[in-house]
Short mmCIF file of C-alpha atoms and ligand atoms in Angstrom, two decimals:
data_model
loop_
_atom_site.label_atom_id
_atom_site.label_comp_id
_atom_site.label_asym_id
_atom_site.label_seq_id
_atom_site.Cartn_x
_atom_site.Cartn_y
_atom_site.Cartn_z
CA UNK A 256 6.05 31.35 -36.44
CA UNK A 257 6.55 27.91 -34.96
CA UNK A 258 3.78 25.37 -35.27
CA UNK A 259 1.10 25.22 -32.54
CA UNK A 260 1.00 22.02 -30.52
CA UNK A 261 -1.49 20.39 -28.24
CA UNK A 262 -1.26 17.56 -25.75
CA UNK A 263 -3.71 14.93 -24.63
CA UNK A 264 -3.66 14.25 -20.91
CA UNK A 265 -4.43 10.79 -19.54
CA UNK A 266 -5.32 9.29 -16.18
CA UNK A 267 -2.90 6.39 -16.50
CA UNK A 268 0.29 5.50 -18.34
CA UNK A 269 -1.52 2.54 -19.86
CA UNK A 270 -4.07 4.86 -21.45
CA UNK A 271 -1.35 7.22 -22.67
CA UNK A 272 0.43 4.41 -24.46
CA UNK A 273 -2.79 3.07 -25.82
CA UNK A 274 -3.61 6.57 -27.09
CA UNK A 275 -0.25 6.78 -28.83
CA UNK A 276 -0.80 3.42 -30.48
CA UNK A 277 -4.28 4.27 -31.70
CA UNK A 278 -3.22 7.67 -33.09
CA UNK A 279 -0.18 6.24 -34.87
CA UNK A 280 -2.32 3.56 -36.43
CA UNK A 281 -4.41 6.39 -37.93
CA UNK A 282 -1.26 7.87 -39.41
CA UNK A 283 -1.28 10.86 -37.03
CA UNK A 284 2.05 12.35 -36.01
CA UNK A 285 2.13 12.13 -32.25
CA UNK A 286 4.77 11.78 -29.57
CA UNK A 287 4.69 10.84 -25.89
CA UNK A 288 6.35 13.56 -23.84
CA UNK A 289 6.64 14.45 -20.15
CA UNK A 290 3.46 16.27 -19.15
CA UNK A 291 4.11 20.02 -19.43
CA UNK A 292 4.41 21.60 -16.00
CA UNK A 293 1.72 24.22 -16.57
CA UNK A 294 -0.93 21.56 -17.01
CA UNK A 295 -2.17 19.84 -13.91
CA UNK A 296 -0.96 16.37 -14.61
CA UNK A 297 -2.81 13.16 -14.06
CA UNK A 298 -0.12 10.97 -15.45
CA UNK A 299 3.54 11.71 -16.13
CA UNK A 300 3.16 11.23 -19.88
CA UNK A 301 1.19 13.29 -22.33
CA UNK A 302 0.64 12.79 -26.03
CA UNK A 303 1.78 15.74 -28.15
CA UNK A 304 0.22 16.43 -31.53
CA UNK A 305 0.06 19.30 -34.03
CA UNK A 306 -2.91 21.45 -33.04
CA UNK A 307 -4.27 21.41 -36.58
CA UNK A 308 -4.82 17.62 -36.09
CA UNK A 309 -6.88 18.19 -32.93
CA UNK A 310 -10.16 17.02 -34.44
CA UNK A 311 -8.62 13.85 -35.85
CA UNK A 312 -6.88 13.06 -32.58
CA UNK A 313 -10.06 13.61 -30.59
CA UNK A 314 -12.07 11.45 -32.95
CA UNK A 315 -9.67 8.55 -33.05
CA UNK A 316 -9.35 8.42 -29.24
CA UNK A 317 -13.09 8.52 -28.93
CA UNK A 318 -13.64 5.79 -31.50
CA UNK A 319 -11.15 3.50 -29.79
CA UNK A 320 -12.60 4.30 -26.36
CA UNK A 321 -9.34 5.57 -24.91
CA UNK A 322 -10.09 7.34 -21.63
CA UNK A 323 -8.41 10.72 -21.42
CA UNK A 324 -8.44 14.03 -19.61
CA UNK A 325 -8.92 16.20 -22.64
CA UNK A 326 -6.92 17.95 -25.36
CA UNK A 327 -5.00 21.05 -24.33
CA UNK A 328 -3.28 23.63 -26.47
CA UNK A 329 0.25 24.41 -25.37
CA UNK B 84 13.74 -9.67 -22.42
CA UNK B 85 17.24 -9.27 -23.77
CA UNK B 86 16.00 -6.47 -26.00
CA UNK B 87 14.38 -4.83 -23.01
CA UNK B 88 17.53 -5.02 -20.92
CA UNK B 89 19.80 -3.79 -23.70
CA UNK B 90 17.63 -1.12 -25.20
CA UNK B 91 15.07 0.14 -22.66
CA UNK B 92 15.80 -0.45 -19.01
CA UNK B 93 13.67 2.55 -17.99
CA UNK B 94 10.95 2.61 -15.39
CA UNK B 95 7.56 2.12 -17.05
CA UNK B 96 5.41 5.18 -16.66
CA UNK B 97 7.38 7.10 -14.08
CA UNK B 98 8.54 9.72 -16.49
CA UNK B 99 8.11 11.01 -19.99
CA UNK B 100 11.67 10.45 -21.16
CA UNK B 101 12.28 8.05 -23.95
CA UNK B 102 13.47 5.06 -21.94
CA UNK B 103 10.54 5.31 -19.59
CA UNK B 104 8.18 5.55 -22.55
CA UNK B 105 9.80 2.49 -24.12
CA UNK B 106 9.39 0.56 -20.87
CA UNK B 107 5.78 1.71 -20.62
CA UNK B 108 5.20 0.50 -24.16
CA UNK B 109 6.71 -2.91 -23.36
CA UNK B 110 4.29 -3.27 -20.44
CA UNK B 111 1.36 -2.05 -22.51
CA UNK B 112 2.12 -4.50 -25.32
CA UNK B 113 2.19 -7.30 -22.74
CA UNK B 114 -1.18 -6.06 -21.46
CA UNK B 115 -2.67 -6.26 -24.95
CA UNK B 116 -1.19 -9.68 -25.62
CA UNK B 117 -2.53 -11.06 -22.34
CA UNK B 118 -5.96 -9.44 -22.86
CA UNK B 119 -6.27 -10.94 -26.31
CA UNK B 120 -5.03 -14.35 -25.21
CA UNK B 121 -7.64 -14.63 -22.43
CA UNK B 122 -10.51 -12.82 -24.15
CA UNK B 123 -10.39 -9.95 -21.64
CA UNK B 124 -12.85 -7.15 -22.40
CA UNK B 125 -10.16 -4.44 -22.28
CA UNK B 126 -6.33 -4.39 -21.86
CA UNK B 127 -6.77 -2.04 -18.89
CA UNK B 128 -8.66 -4.82 -17.10
CA UNK B 129 -5.43 -6.82 -16.96
CA UNK B 130 -3.79 -6.15 -13.59
CA UNK B 131 -0.21 -7.33 -13.46
CA UNK B 132 1.04 -8.97 -10.25
CA UNK B 133 4.24 -10.81 -9.30
CA UNK B 134 2.54 -14.24 -9.48
CA UNK B 135 -0.79 -16.06 -9.26
CA UNK B 136 -0.68 -16.05 -5.47
CA UNK B 137 -0.71 -12.26 -5.32
CA UNK B 138 -3.53 -12.14 -7.86
CA UNK B 139 -5.61 -14.61 -5.83
CA UNK B 140 -4.95 -12.70 -2.62
CA UNK B 141 -5.92 -9.44 -4.31
CA UNK B 142 -9.22 -10.97 -5.41
CA UNK B 143 -10.02 -12.70 -2.11
CA UNK B 144 -8.89 -9.96 0.24
CA UNK B 145 -10.20 -7.30 -2.10
CA UNK B 146 -13.72 -8.73 -2.16
CA UNK B 147 -14.36 -10.59 1.08
CA UNK B 148 -15.07 -9.20 4.51
CA UNK B 149 -16.63 -10.42 7.75
CA UNK B 150 -19.99 -12.08 7.18
CA UNK B 151 -19.36 -12.83 3.50
CA UNK B 152 -19.74 -16.39 2.24
CA UNK B 153 -17.25 -17.97 -0.15
CA UNK B 154 -17.36 -21.45 -1.68
CA UNK B 155 -14.30 -23.37 -2.88
CA UNK B 156 -13.32 -26.99 -3.61
CA UNK B 157 -11.44 -29.59 -1.59
CA UNK B 158 -8.53 -29.79 -4.07
CA UNK B 159 -7.28 -26.21 -3.95
CA UNK B 160 -3.66 -25.13 -3.86
CA UNK B 161 -2.54 -23.37 -0.68
CA UNK B 162 -2.47 -20.09 -2.60
CA UNK B 163 -6.27 -20.27 -2.33
CA UNK B 164 -6.67 -22.22 0.93
CA UNK B 165 -4.29 -20.17 3.06
CA UNK B 166 -5.79 -16.76 2.30
CA UNK B 167 -9.24 -18.30 2.80
CA UNK B 168 -8.28 -19.79 6.18
CA UNK B 169 -6.84 -16.43 7.21
CA UNK B 170 -10.04 -14.67 6.13
CA UNK B 171 -12.07 -17.28 8.01
CA UNK B 172 -10.38 -16.14 11.22
CA UNK B 173 -11.57 -12.63 10.36
CA UNK B 174 -15.18 -13.73 10.07
CA UNK B 175 -15.56 -14.87 6.46
CA UNK B 176 -17.72 -17.97 6.04
CA UNK B 177 -15.63 -20.49 4.05
CA UNK B 178 -17.48 -23.47 2.56
CA UNK B 179 -15.58 -26.34 0.92
CA UNK B 180 -17.36 -28.47 -1.70
CA UNK B 181 -16.05 -32.05 -1.63
CA UNK B 182 -14.36 -33.55 -4.66
CA UNK B 183 -14.16 -37.31 -5.21
CA UNK B 184 -11.12 -39.59 -4.86
CA UNK B 185 -9.98 -38.66 -8.39
CA UNK B 186 -10.09 -34.95 -7.38
CA UNK B 187 -13.12 -34.42 -9.63
CA UNK B 188 -15.86 -31.98 -8.62
CA UNK B 189 -19.46 -32.96 -9.27
CA UNK B 190 -21.34 -29.79 -10.33
CA UNK B 191 -24.33 -30.95 -8.25
CA UNK B 192 -22.11 -30.96 -5.17
CA UNK B 193 -20.98 -27.42 -5.97
CA UNK B 194 -24.54 -26.27 -6.64
CA UNK B 195 -25.59 -27.52 -3.20
CA UNK B 196 -22.83 -25.50 -1.56
CA UNK B 197 -23.46 -22.27 -3.49
CA UNK B 198 -26.55 -21.01 -1.72
CA UNK B 199 -28.11 -17.64 -2.62
CA UNK B 200 -26.21 -14.86 -0.90
CA UNK B 201 -22.84 -16.48 -1.57
CA UNK B 202 -20.47 -13.69 -2.51
CA UNK B 203 -17.76 -15.62 -4.35
CA UNK B 204 -17.00 -19.02 -5.84
CA UNK B 205 -13.29 -19.72 -6.22
CA UNK B 206 -11.96 -22.80 -7.98
CA UNK B 207 -8.73 -24.00 -9.45
CA UNK B 208 -9.13 -24.79 -13.15
CA UNK B 209 -7.25 -28.06 -12.65
CA UNK B 210 -5.70 -29.85 -9.69
CA UNK B 211 -1.96 -29.28 -9.52
CA UNK B 212 -1.62 -32.77 -8.00
CA UNK B 213 -3.61 -35.00 -10.35
CA UNK B 214 -4.32 -32.69 -13.29
CA UNK B 215 -8.07 -33.24 -12.87
CA UNK B 216 -9.95 -30.50 -14.73
CA UNK B 217 -12.78 -28.91 -12.75
CA UNK B 218 -16.15 -28.11 -14.37
CA UNK B 219 -15.59 -24.42 -15.11
CA UNK B 220 -18.57 -23.78 -17.39
CA UNK B 221 -20.99 -25.32 -14.89
CA UNK B 222 -19.35 -23.49 -11.98
CA UNK B 223 -19.66 -20.13 -13.74
CA UNK B 224 -23.33 -20.77 -14.32
CA UNK B 225 -23.92 -21.93 -10.74
CA UNK B 226 -22.21 -18.80 -9.41
CA UNK B 227 -24.15 -16.54 -11.76
CA UNK B 228 -27.50 -18.03 -10.72
CA UNK B 229 -26.68 -17.48 -7.04
CA UNK B 230 -25.57 -13.90 -7.70
CA UNK B 231 -21.98 -14.74 -6.75
CA UNK B 232 -18.79 -13.73 -8.54
CA UNK B 233 -16.59 -16.48 -9.98
CA UNK B 234 -12.81 -16.45 -9.49
CA UNK B 235 -10.79 -19.00 -11.47
CA UNK B 236 -7.24 -19.93 -10.48
CA UNK B 237 -5.72 -20.75 -13.86
CA UNK B 238 -2.14 -21.27 -12.64
CA UNK B 239 -2.24 -24.88 -13.88
CA UNK B 240 -4.07 -24.31 -17.15
CA UNK B 241 -3.25 -20.90 -18.63
CA UNK B 242 -1.25 -21.75 -21.75
CA UNK B 243 -2.57 -25.30 -21.91
CA UNK B 244 -6.37 -25.18 -21.97
CA UNK B 245 -8.16 -22.46 -23.94
CA UNK B 246 -9.53 -19.77 -21.61
CA UNK B 247 -11.88 -17.00 -22.67
CA UNK B 248 -12.98 -14.79 -19.81
CA UNK B 249 -15.98 -13.32 -21.60
CA UNK B 250 -17.28 -16.53 -23.18
CA UNK B 251 -16.73 -18.71 -20.11
CA UNK B 252 -18.39 -16.33 -17.66
CA UNK B 253 -15.25 -15.86 -15.57
CA UNK B 254 -15.46 -12.73 -13.40
CA UNK B 255 -11.89 -12.84 -12.12
CA UNK B 256 -9.04 -14.83 -13.65
CA UNK B 257 -5.76 -15.34 -11.81
CA UNK B 258 -2.82 -16.57 -13.88
CA UNK B 259 0.90 -17.06 -13.52
CA UNK B 260 3.49 -16.42 -16.21
CA UNK B 261 6.15 -18.96 -15.33
CA UNK B 262 4.33 -22.21 -16.07
CA UNK B 263 2.61 -23.13 -19.35
CA UNK B 264 2.59 -19.52 -20.58
CA UNK B 265 6.36 -19.94 -21.04
CA UNK B 266 7.13 -16.63 -19.33
CA UNK B 267 9.67 -15.83 -16.62
CA UNK B 268 9.06 -16.09 -12.89
CA UNK B 269 7.85 -12.92 -11.21
CA UNK B 270 5.00 -12.42 -13.69
CA UNK B 271 1.29 -13.03 -13.30
CA UNK B 272 -1.95 -11.18 -13.11
CA UNK B 273 -5.60 -10.82 -12.35
CA UNK B 274 -8.11 -10.12 -15.13
CA UNK B 275 -11.38 -8.42 -14.24
CA UNK B 276 -14.34 -9.51 -16.33
CA UNK B 277 -16.91 -7.04 -17.62
CA UNK B 278 -19.30 -7.69 -14.73
CA UNK B 279 -16.78 -6.59 -12.11
CA UNK B 280 -16.79 -2.88 -11.33
CA UNK B 281 -13.40 -1.21 -11.71
CA UNK B 282 -13.53 -0.23 -8.06
CA UNK B 283 -14.98 -3.47 -6.71
CA UNK B 284 -11.80 -4.58 -4.95
CA UNK B 285 -9.86 -3.09 -2.08
CA UNK B 286 -6.23 -2.85 -3.23
CA UNK B 287 -3.76 -5.10 -1.41
CA UNK B 288 -1.06 -2.52 -1.74
CA UNK B 289 -1.07 1.28 -2.03
CA UNK B 290 1.63 3.45 -3.53
CA UNK B 291 3.10 5.19 -6.55
CA UNK B 292 1.61 4.64 -9.98
CA UNK B 293 3.04 7.48 -12.07
CA UNK B 294 -0.50 8.85 -12.31
CA UNK B 295 -2.44 11.40 -10.23
CA UNK B 296 0.83 12.23 -8.49
CA UNK B 297 -0.63 15.36 -6.93
CA UNK B 298 -2.90 13.18 -4.80
CA UNK B 299 -1.92 11.22 -1.70
CA UNK B 300 -4.72 8.76 -2.34
CA UNK B 301 -4.64 5.71 -4.58
CA UNK B 302 -6.14 6.59 -8.00
CA UNK B 303 -9.47 4.91 -8.70
CA UNK B 304 -8.77 4.04 -12.34
CA UNK B 305 -7.76 0.71 -13.86
CA UNK B 306 -5.18 -0.70 -13.80
CA UNK B 307 -3.37 1.80 -11.56
CA UNK B 308 -5.66 1.29 -8.59
CA UNK B 309 -4.21 -2.20 -8.16
CA UNK B 310 -0.71 -1.74 -9.56
CA UNK B 311 1.21 0.34 -7.00
CA UNK B 312 4.98 0.16 -7.27
CA UNK B 313 7.31 -0.52 -10.18
CA UNK B 314 6.13 -3.31 -12.43
CA UNK B 315 8.35 -6.17 -13.60
CA UNK B 316 8.64 -4.64 -17.08
CA UNK B 317 11.46 -6.90 -18.23
CA UNK B 318 9.58 -9.97 -17.02
CA UNK B 319 6.41 -8.80 -18.75
CA UNK B 320 8.32 -8.38 -22.01
CA UNK B 321 9.31 -12.02 -21.54
CA UNK B 322 5.75 -13.05 -20.76
CA UNK B 323 4.58 -11.45 -23.97
CA UNK B 324 7.25 -13.33 -25.92
CA UNK B 325 6.19 -16.57 -24.22
CA UNK B 326 2.54 -16.11 -25.13
CA UNK B 327 3.43 -15.16 -28.69
CA UNK B 328 5.52 -18.31 -29.01
CA UNK B 329 2.64 -20.35 -27.63
CA UNK B 330 0.21 -18.75 -30.06
CA UNK B 331 2.53 -19.53 -32.96
CA UNK B 332 2.82 -23.17 -31.93
CA UNK B 333 -0.92 -23.30 -31.17
CA UNK B 334 -2.57 -24.43 -27.94
CA UNK B 335 -4.09 -27.43 -29.65
CA UNK B 336 -0.69 -28.64 -30.86
CA UNK B 337 0.76 -28.11 -27.39
CA UNK B 338 -2.05 -30.04 -25.83
CA UNK B 339 -1.94 -32.88 -28.36
CA UNK B 340 1.75 -33.35 -27.78
CA UNK B 341 1.80 -33.08 -23.99
CA UNK B 342 -1.30 -35.21 -23.59
CA UNK B 343 0.26 -37.99 -25.68
CA UNK B 344 3.38 -37.88 -23.48
CA UNK B 345 1.36 -37.97 -20.26
CA UNK B 346 -0.67 -40.90 -21.61
CA UNK B 347 2.46 -42.79 -22.59
CA UNK B 348 3.77 -42.18 -19.09
CA UNK B 349 0.58 -43.38 -17.44
CA UNK B 350 0.35 -46.44 -19.68
CA UNK B 351 3.96 -47.36 -18.99
CA UNK B 352 3.50 -46.91 -15.25
CA UNK B 353 0.20 -48.79 -15.15
CA UNK B 354 2.18 -51.93 -16.03
CA UNK B 355 4.57 -51.49 -13.13
CA UNK B 356 3.52 -53.56 -10.13
CA UNK B 357 2.76 -51.53 -6.98
CA UNK B 358 2.53 -48.14 -8.70
CA UNK B 359 -0.66 -46.28 -7.82
CA UNK B 360 -1.89 -43.71 -10.37
CA UNK B 361 -4.12 -40.85 -9.27
CA UNK B 362 -6.67 -38.77 -11.13
CA UNK B 363 -9.37 -39.74 -13.63
CA UNK B 364 -8.65 -42.43 -16.22
CA UNK B 365 -9.72 -40.40 -19.27
CA UNK B 366 -7.02 -38.17 -20.72
CA UNK B 367 -9.53 -35.49 -21.72
CA UNK B 368 -10.33 -34.88 -18.06
CA UNK B 369 -6.73 -34.14 -17.09
CA UNK B 370 -3.86 -31.75 -17.70
CA UNK B 371 -0.50 -33.47 -18.34
CA UNK B 372 0.57 -33.97 -14.74
CA UNK B 373 0.95 -37.52 -13.49
CA UNK B 374 0.92 -38.22 -9.76
CA UNK B 375 2.01 -41.63 -8.51
CA UNK B 376 2.38 -43.44 -5.23
CA UNK B 377 4.40 -46.52 -4.26
CA UNK B 378 2.80 -48.06 -1.20
CA UNK B 379 5.29 -49.03 1.48
CA UNK B 380 8.05 -46.83 0.03
CA UNK B 381 9.34 -43.53 1.27
CA UNK B 382 8.54 -41.33 -1.69
CA UNK B 383 11.20 -38.76 -0.82
CA UNK B 384 13.85 -41.51 -1.15
CA UNK B 385 12.38 -42.64 -4.46
CA UNK B 386 12.43 -39.07 -5.78
CA UNK B 387 16.01 -38.59 -4.66
CA UNK B 388 17.06 -41.78 -6.50
CA UNK B 389 15.17 -40.65 -9.60
CA UNK B 390 17.11 -37.41 -9.53
CA UNK B 391 20.59 -38.69 -8.61
CA UNK B 392 20.66 -42.00 -10.46
CA UNK B 393 18.39 -41.36 -13.42
CA UNK B 394 18.32 -37.61 -13.93
CA UNK B 395 14.52 -37.57 -13.57
CA UNK B 396 13.34 -34.48 -11.70
CA UNK B 397 10.01 -34.83 -9.95
CA UNK B 398 8.20 -32.93 -7.27
CA UNK B 399 7.56 -35.14 -4.29
CA UNK B 400 5.29 -34.62 -1.29
CA UNK B 401 2.22 -32.49 -0.92
CA UNK B 402 2.86 -30.00 -3.76
CA UNK B 403 1.47 -27.12 -1.64
CA UNK B 404 -1.95 -28.76 -1.76
CA UNK B 405 -2.66 -30.58 1.52
CA UNK B 406 -6.42 -30.29 0.96
CA UNK B 407 -6.11 -32.15 -2.32
CA UNK B 408 -4.06 -34.95 -0.75
CA UNK B 409 -6.64 -35.35 2.02
CA UNK B 410 -9.25 -35.71 -0.72
CA UNK B 411 -7.17 -38.34 -2.53
CA UNK B 412 -6.26 -40.19 0.66
CA UNK B 413 -2.55 -39.55 0.11
CA UNK B 414 -2.00 -37.25 3.09
CA UNK B 415 0.59 -36.81 4.63
CA UNK B 416 2.97 -38.84 2.43
CA UNK B 417 1.85 -37.15 -0.78
CA UNK B 418 2.79 -38.33 -4.26
CA UNK B 419 5.58 -38.14 -6.79
CA UNK B 420 4.46 -35.79 -9.52
CA UNK B 421 5.82 -35.96 -13.06
CA UNK B 422 4.95 -33.21 -15.50
CA UNK B 423 5.83 -33.54 -19.18
CA UNK B 424 6.28 -30.11 -20.74
CA UNK B 425 6.77 -28.44 -24.09
CA UNK B 426 10.34 -29.73 -24.41
CA UNK B 427 9.91 -33.24 -23.02
CA UNK B 428 10.68 -36.09 -25.47
CA UNK B 429 9.22 -39.58 -25.86
CA UNK B 430 12.64 -41.01 -25.00
CA UNK B 431 12.60 -39.20 -21.69
CA UNK B 432 9.19 -40.69 -20.92
CA UNK B 433 10.41 -44.22 -21.67
CA UNK B 434 13.52 -43.60 -19.60
CA UNK B 435 11.34 -42.42 -16.69
CA UNK B 436 9.11 -45.49 -16.86
CA UNK B 437 12.16 -47.78 -16.93
CA UNK B 438 13.69 -45.94 -13.97
CA UNK B 439 10.55 -46.26 -11.86
CA UNK B 440 10.22 -49.93 -12.83
CA UNK B 441 13.78 -50.58 -11.62
CA UNK B 442 13.26 -48.76 -8.35
CA UNK B 443 9.89 -50.41 -7.73
CA UNK B 444 11.21 -53.92 -8.32
CA UNK B 445 14.35 -53.52 -6.21
C1 PLP C 700 -3.23 -24.43 -8.76
C2 PLP C 700 -2.19 -23.42 -8.41
N1 PLP C 700 -2.56 -22.21 -7.96
C3 PLP C 700 -1.67 -21.26 -7.66
C4 PLP C 700 -0.32 -21.46 -7.78
C5 PLP C 700 0.61 -20.38 -7.37
O1 PLP C 700 1.24 -19.80 -8.43
P1 PLP C 700 2.39 -18.71 -8.20
O2 PLP C 700 3.58 -19.47 -7.74
O3 PLP C 700 2.56 -18.05 -9.51
O4 PLP C 700 1.93 -17.76 -7.16
C6 PLP C 700 0.12 -22.69 -8.27
C7 PLP C 700 1.56 -22.91 -8.46
O5 PLP C 700 2.26 -23.58 -7.83
C8 PLP C 700 -0.82 -23.69 -8.58
O6 PLP C 700 -0.44 -24.89 -9.02
#
């Protein structure tokens, strides 16, 4: 079975890039991708992560105060 | 910038493909660099604009409406005076606090003008004609006490004088990239201090942001609310490089060097008969711009000779600041303005003094 992924949605590109930076600094494996069609998109970019890292991703965004529109499993 | 053009070249934030992401990153890095450099509370409170003029217009037009009262000084650049005069026609009450003949602003004079109920105080950080530094700390305090916001036009000082938005009580900071910040033209911005609500301003321009694309209304979030249209990503990569260079050299080193050159220029010119020097005598009260007059001479002719015969490039006339020249008593002829920069040498200063001495004695 292939690995489960999630994406973080953001309101602005600036926040998306900030989110990527913060997560990478924590050593999390993330990647900015075009927002998947099935998710109502706020901004054209979403941050993909392995779903098993969801708690770490959530925590590090929260600690850095990066505004976002939630984590979504894809 | 070269790296950006060769390697990225995408549109920042309009897509999720790798070039667009790279462009978005370049812009975001510039946002962080600028935020850190000016002590902004948050990189998302840095709104990029094409220049300082746009940033000033965004602040003035975004905040002021009929019946509002705004106080400014009598040495402002037209990028402040023209939008204010236009707003005045629309019913904004524009009050001008008088500066003295050296373009200096007495805080007591400003305090008298800033009555309770004033909505905004807008000042240039330094005169672009004489270099005179305005009393920013006092102005911020005067504005705060009256319940007004404080907008600082830092076009002349960003990259030369230290500026910290949070510590200095600046609510809105307008800057330009192409002067002392060593960036390319077409870059600038407005920083919103912590006291200013994200939605406090009406945008000057509405349009695409790459966010909330399902909506036909401008998103309410920073910085997108005020950044419609494609940003100058390549220019912003250059601005970041400029600020990083400046930080490496150190603002204090820059200032020490440029101040010494401006002083050498003033001292040399003070010995030349007939040359009038403007601005305060003390170096610490000025940025390194030197404005001179030569009574009885047509300054435009003098400037042309400086350029053609001596290779000295100066800006002659009113320097987009008629209000300042009225304050100095140099309207409408203006002055010849000489501005030593990061790459000016002592030899060039001596050469300039000798050139002006020759022209003045002919
Ligand atoms: C004091 C002052 N304010 C504003 C500006 C306008 O800057 P920009 O050309 O970036 O709009 C200038 C530049 O000429 C200036 O000297």
